[in-house]
Structure formats: C-alpha cells, structure tokens
Amino acid sequence: MPDFDTKPALNTLISQSEIANRVDALAASIAKDTSGSPTILVALLKGSVVFLSDLMRRLHAHGVSPIIDFLIVSSYKDAQESSGSIEIVSDIKSSVEGKTVVLIDDIIDTGRTMLEVKERLEAKQADKVLTVALLDKPSRRKVDISPDYYGFTIDDVFVVGYGLDFAGEYRCLPYIATIDN
Ligand code: IMP
Ligand code: MG
C-alpha cells in the first residue's frame, strides 16, 4: 500500500494520447449503436468524471448529444478492496423510462457496482442499459458482468489518474498510472 510520507513514484500505464484515441473510438461505437433512440448518460461519481467529460464531447463530435445524470454509490473509501453490496448515496434525478441508458464507470473490478446499478436502472423501466468502463480488470470479477464497451483491459494492479483515486488523491493526473510502494 502506498505511503504518502515517502512520495511514491508514479509509473505511466496508459498515456494521454492512448486514452484520447480509445475514447474517440468508444464514442464512435456508442454513437452508432444509440443513434435514433433517446439516450441518457449516467455517470458514477466521482471516478468517472474525467472519462465522462471527454466521452460526451467525443460523442458530440460523432453527432449525438445525450443528456447526462449522475449517481453516487458507496465505494472503496480508503481501502483497495470493495466490500459486498453497494449503497446509493445520491440517485439520478432524471427519468430513464423508455430511454437507452449508457452507464459509465471508470473501472470494473469485482463488477458488483456495475451489476447492481444496471439492475436498478432496468427496474426503473429503462429501455436498455449499455455499460461502459474505461478500464476492465476481468481477473478480479466476482459477479457475472462484462461491459458492453471498455477502453482497456488491465491486469490485477491498482491504478490511479484520469479520475481514479487512491484515498481521494491522484484524480487530476491526465494519464493512468500505477503507484510504487
Ligand atoms: P467493483 O464494484 O469492485 O467493480 O468496483 C468498482 C469501483 O472500484 C470503481 O468505480 C472504482 O472506484 C474502484 N476501483 C477498482 N479498482 C480500482 C483501481 O485500481 N484504482 C482506483 N479505484 C478502483
Ligand atoms: Mg468508482
């Protein structure tokens, strides 16, 4: 676990330009698959805020301008492991009934967050819920879900940057990095 007193070194895992290229490709696919249907982007705070802001502008470049809403769920706090079930801290304000929901998170780890939120949105009568994560750690999966769209598959390493944090730090880094112990 990183120790902030010793200023741990950051190692770039995915660069800014790699992220930008991949986000554009994801936006192109999502724009193609959602064209013609009323669409809402639902982003999980806080981790997906940077990804959302880039993705929505690339979606606009590909000809779609969906509305957006946010969900806050209880998460890792200061640890590097998720517990069991998640808790909705702040729910979306928009109706998803009859809409295509694009559910956005920064990373899928155990998959519990994405699966539970997806089921809740389906229960609110969304027409369909498409899931998108910038990063996927399939080796860590504990429940049966794989994202409809993902940016990069990574190994079982803890990463920060581009919205992802460790104990609230590092979200502002413009690239994805691992932390040296
Ligand atoms: P899951 O419910 O186990 O899939 O957890 C997903 C959430 O865990 C993400 O939204 C992140 O907030 C957090 N998380 C998982 N892996 C990492 C990581 O490597 N760095 C930072 N946050 C992570
Ligand atoms: Mg998160």
XYZ file of C-alpha atoms and ligand atoms in Angstrom:
205
model
C 0.000 0.000 0.000
C 1.430 3.432 -0.895
C 2.800 5.598 1.908
C 2.211 9.305 1.201
C 5.044 10.438 3.503
C 7.624 8.974 1.145
C 6.019 10.455 -2.032
C 5.584 7.238 -4.009
C 6.648 7.222 -7.661
C 4.029 7.024 -10.390
C 4.562 4.804 -13.420
C 2.566 5.586 -16.553
C 0.490 2.601 -17.590
C -1.719 4.283 -20.226
C -0.695 7.622 -21.737
C -2.865 10.650 -22.501
C -2.740 10.043 -26.239
C -3.614 6.354 -25.896
C -6.617 7.344 -23.756
C -7.719 10.055 -26.210
C -7.603 7.674 -29.186
C -9.511 4.976 -27.361
C -12.162 7.367 -26.005
C -12.791 8.607 -29.534
C -13.216 5.020 -30.786
C -15.611 4.241 -27.934
C -17.639 7.368 -28.721
C -17.871 6.342 -32.376
C -19.226 2.885 -31.424
C -21.662 4.238 -28.840
C -22.903 6.941 -31.242
C -23.529 4.311 -33.910
C -25.348 1.956 -31.535
C -27.561 4.611 -29.898
C -28.432 6.785 -32.897
C -32.152 7.428 -33.177
C -33.025 6.423 -29.593
C -33.471 8.850 -26.687
C -30.281 8.395 -24.712
C -29.052 9.405 -21.286
C -25.523 9.071 -19.967
C -25.480 8.060 -16.288
C -22.044 8.520 -14.755
C -20.881 7.109 -11.436
C -19.209 9.800 -9.329
C -16.570 10.619 -8.569
C -14.289 8.285 -10.527
C -15.875 8.613 -13.969
C -15.981 12.420 -14.091
C -12.919 12.846 -16.328
C -13.901 9.962 -18.609
C -17.465 11.325 -18.918
C -16.309 14.813 -19.825
C -14.065 13.532 -22.599
C -16.514 10.882 -23.815
C -19.504 13.252 -24.054
C -17.512 15.717 -26.161
C -16.365 12.941 -28.499
C -19.993 11.751 -28.700
C -20.943 15.259 -29.796
C -18.224 15.105 -32.432
C -19.809 11.864 -33.654
C -23.227 13.519 -33.948
C -25.024 12.688 -30.678
C -25.671 14.961 -27.694
C -27.297 12.906 -24.941
C -28.452 14.351 -21.635
C -26.403 13.416 -18.562
C -27.093 12.473 -14.960
C -25.068 11.247 -12.006
C -25.131 8.559 -9.367
C -23.048 8.389 -6.223
C -22.630 4.948 -4.675
C -20.667 3.975 -1.611
C -17.262 2.756 -2.705
C -13.791 1.792 -1.582
C -13.260 4.595 0.912
C -9.567 4.353 1.826
C -9.084 0.665 1.118
C -8.208 -1.129 -2.086
C -10.929 -3.805 -1.813
C -14.671 -3.451 -2.322
C -16.904 -4.881 0.375
C -20.142 -6.632 -0.565
C -23.290 -4.867 -1.576
C -23.289 -1.214 -2.627
C -25.328 1.686 -1.242
C -26.857 4.506 -3.333
C -25.681 7.748 -1.689
C -27.244 10.056 -4.301
C -29.635 8.892 -7.016
C -30.253 10.193 -10.551
C -32.798 12.990 -10.913
C -33.963 12.189 -14.473
C -36.473 9.604 -15.632
C -34.900 6.753 -17.584
C -38.231 5.219 -18.578
C -38.182 4.205 -22.235
C -34.663 5.564 -22.723
C -31.379 3.965 -23.644
C -29.097 4.414 -20.648
C -25.344 4.458 -21.137
C -23.964 3.656 -17.698
C -20.419 4.945 -17.281
C -17.815 3.986 -14.707
C -14.076 4.458 -14.533
C -13.226 0.799 -13.923
C -14.903 -2.577 -13.493
C -13.174 -4.576 -10.790
C -15.322 -7.156 -8.958
C -18.245 -5.972 -11.126
C -20.573 -5.547 -8.151
C -21.072 -1.797 -8.634
C -21.878 -2.016 -12.347
C -24.176 -5.024 -11.986
C -26.198 -3.596 -9.110
C -26.587 -0.160 -10.673
C -27.513 -1.715 -14.012
C -30.243 -3.792 -12.371
C -31.593 -0.737 -10.531
C -31.810 1.249 -13.777
C -33.550 -1.638 -15.525
C -36.049 -1.734 -12.640
C -36.774 1.958 -13.374
C -38.009 0.830 -16.825
C -35.023 1.912 -18.918
C -35.487 0.583 -22.447
C -31.964 -0.806 -22.300
C -28.839 -0.230 -20.225
C -25.482 -0.262 -22.018
C -22.426 -0.380 -19.777
C -19.128 1.342 -20.478
C -15.932 1.405 -18.436
C -12.624 2.977 -19.329
C -10.768 0.120 -17.646
C -11.623 -3.523 -17.111
C -9.905 -5.897 -14.673
C -11.534 -9.192 -15.732
C -9.300 -11.319 -13.494
C -10.912 -9.697 -10.424
C -14.526 -10.376 -11.368
C -16.800 -11.742 -8.610
C -20.159 -11.412 -10.409
C -21.276 -12.193 -13.938
C -20.987 -8.955 -15.927
C -18.775 -7.715 -18.722
C -19.063 -4.160 -20.032
C -20.705 -3.579 -23.406
C -17.837 -1.153 -24.159
C -14.449 -0.826 -22.488
C -11.326 1.161 -23.134
C -8.530 -1.084 -21.898
C -8.168 -4.417 -20.152
C -5.598 -4.306 -17.349
C -4.025 -6.860 -15.021
C -4.761 -7.050 -11.314
C -2.903 -3.844 -10.410
C -4.175 -0.806 -8.519
C -4.235 2.248 -10.785
C -4.803 5.983 -10.332
C -5.311 9.036 -12.527
C -7.841 10.197 -15.133
C -10.445 10.357 -12.347
C -9.353 7.251 -10.418
C -8.137 7.874 -6.897
C -6.285 6.363 -4.006
C -7.744 7.761 -0.764
C -9.007 10.788 -2.686
C -5.653 11.622 -4.289
C -4.414 11.478 -7.899
C -7.744 12.053 -9.685
C -6.317 15.042 -11.574
C -3.491 13.105 -13.249
C -4.195 13.229 -17.004
C -2.971 9.638 -17.546
C -3.365 6.231 -15.862
C -0.540 5.216 -13.546
C 0.455 2.580 -11.038
C 1.937 3.615 -7.698
C 5.296 2.315 -6.479
C 5.251 1.128 -2.887
P -16.302 -3.025 -8.245
O -17.664 -2.855 -7.673
O -15.470 -3.965 -7.411
O -16.286 -3.413 -9.693
O -15.581 -1.671 -8.048
C -15.606 -0.654 -8.948
C -15.084 0.594 -8.274
O -13.909 0.297 -7.508
C -14.640 1.625 -9.281
O -15.678 2.520 -9.564
C -13.501 2.314 -8.568
O -13.993 3.393 -7.822
C -12.949 1.304 -7.627
N -11.684 0.698 -8.115
C -11.481 -0.564 -8.540
N -10.215 -0.771 -8.918
C -9.589 0.413 -8.758
C -8.242 0.853 -9.013
O -7.348 0.111 -9.479
N -7.975 2.153 -8.720
C -8.909 3.006 -8.226
N -10.185 2.642 -7.987
C -10.524 1.354 -8.246
Mg -15.631 4.492 -8.543
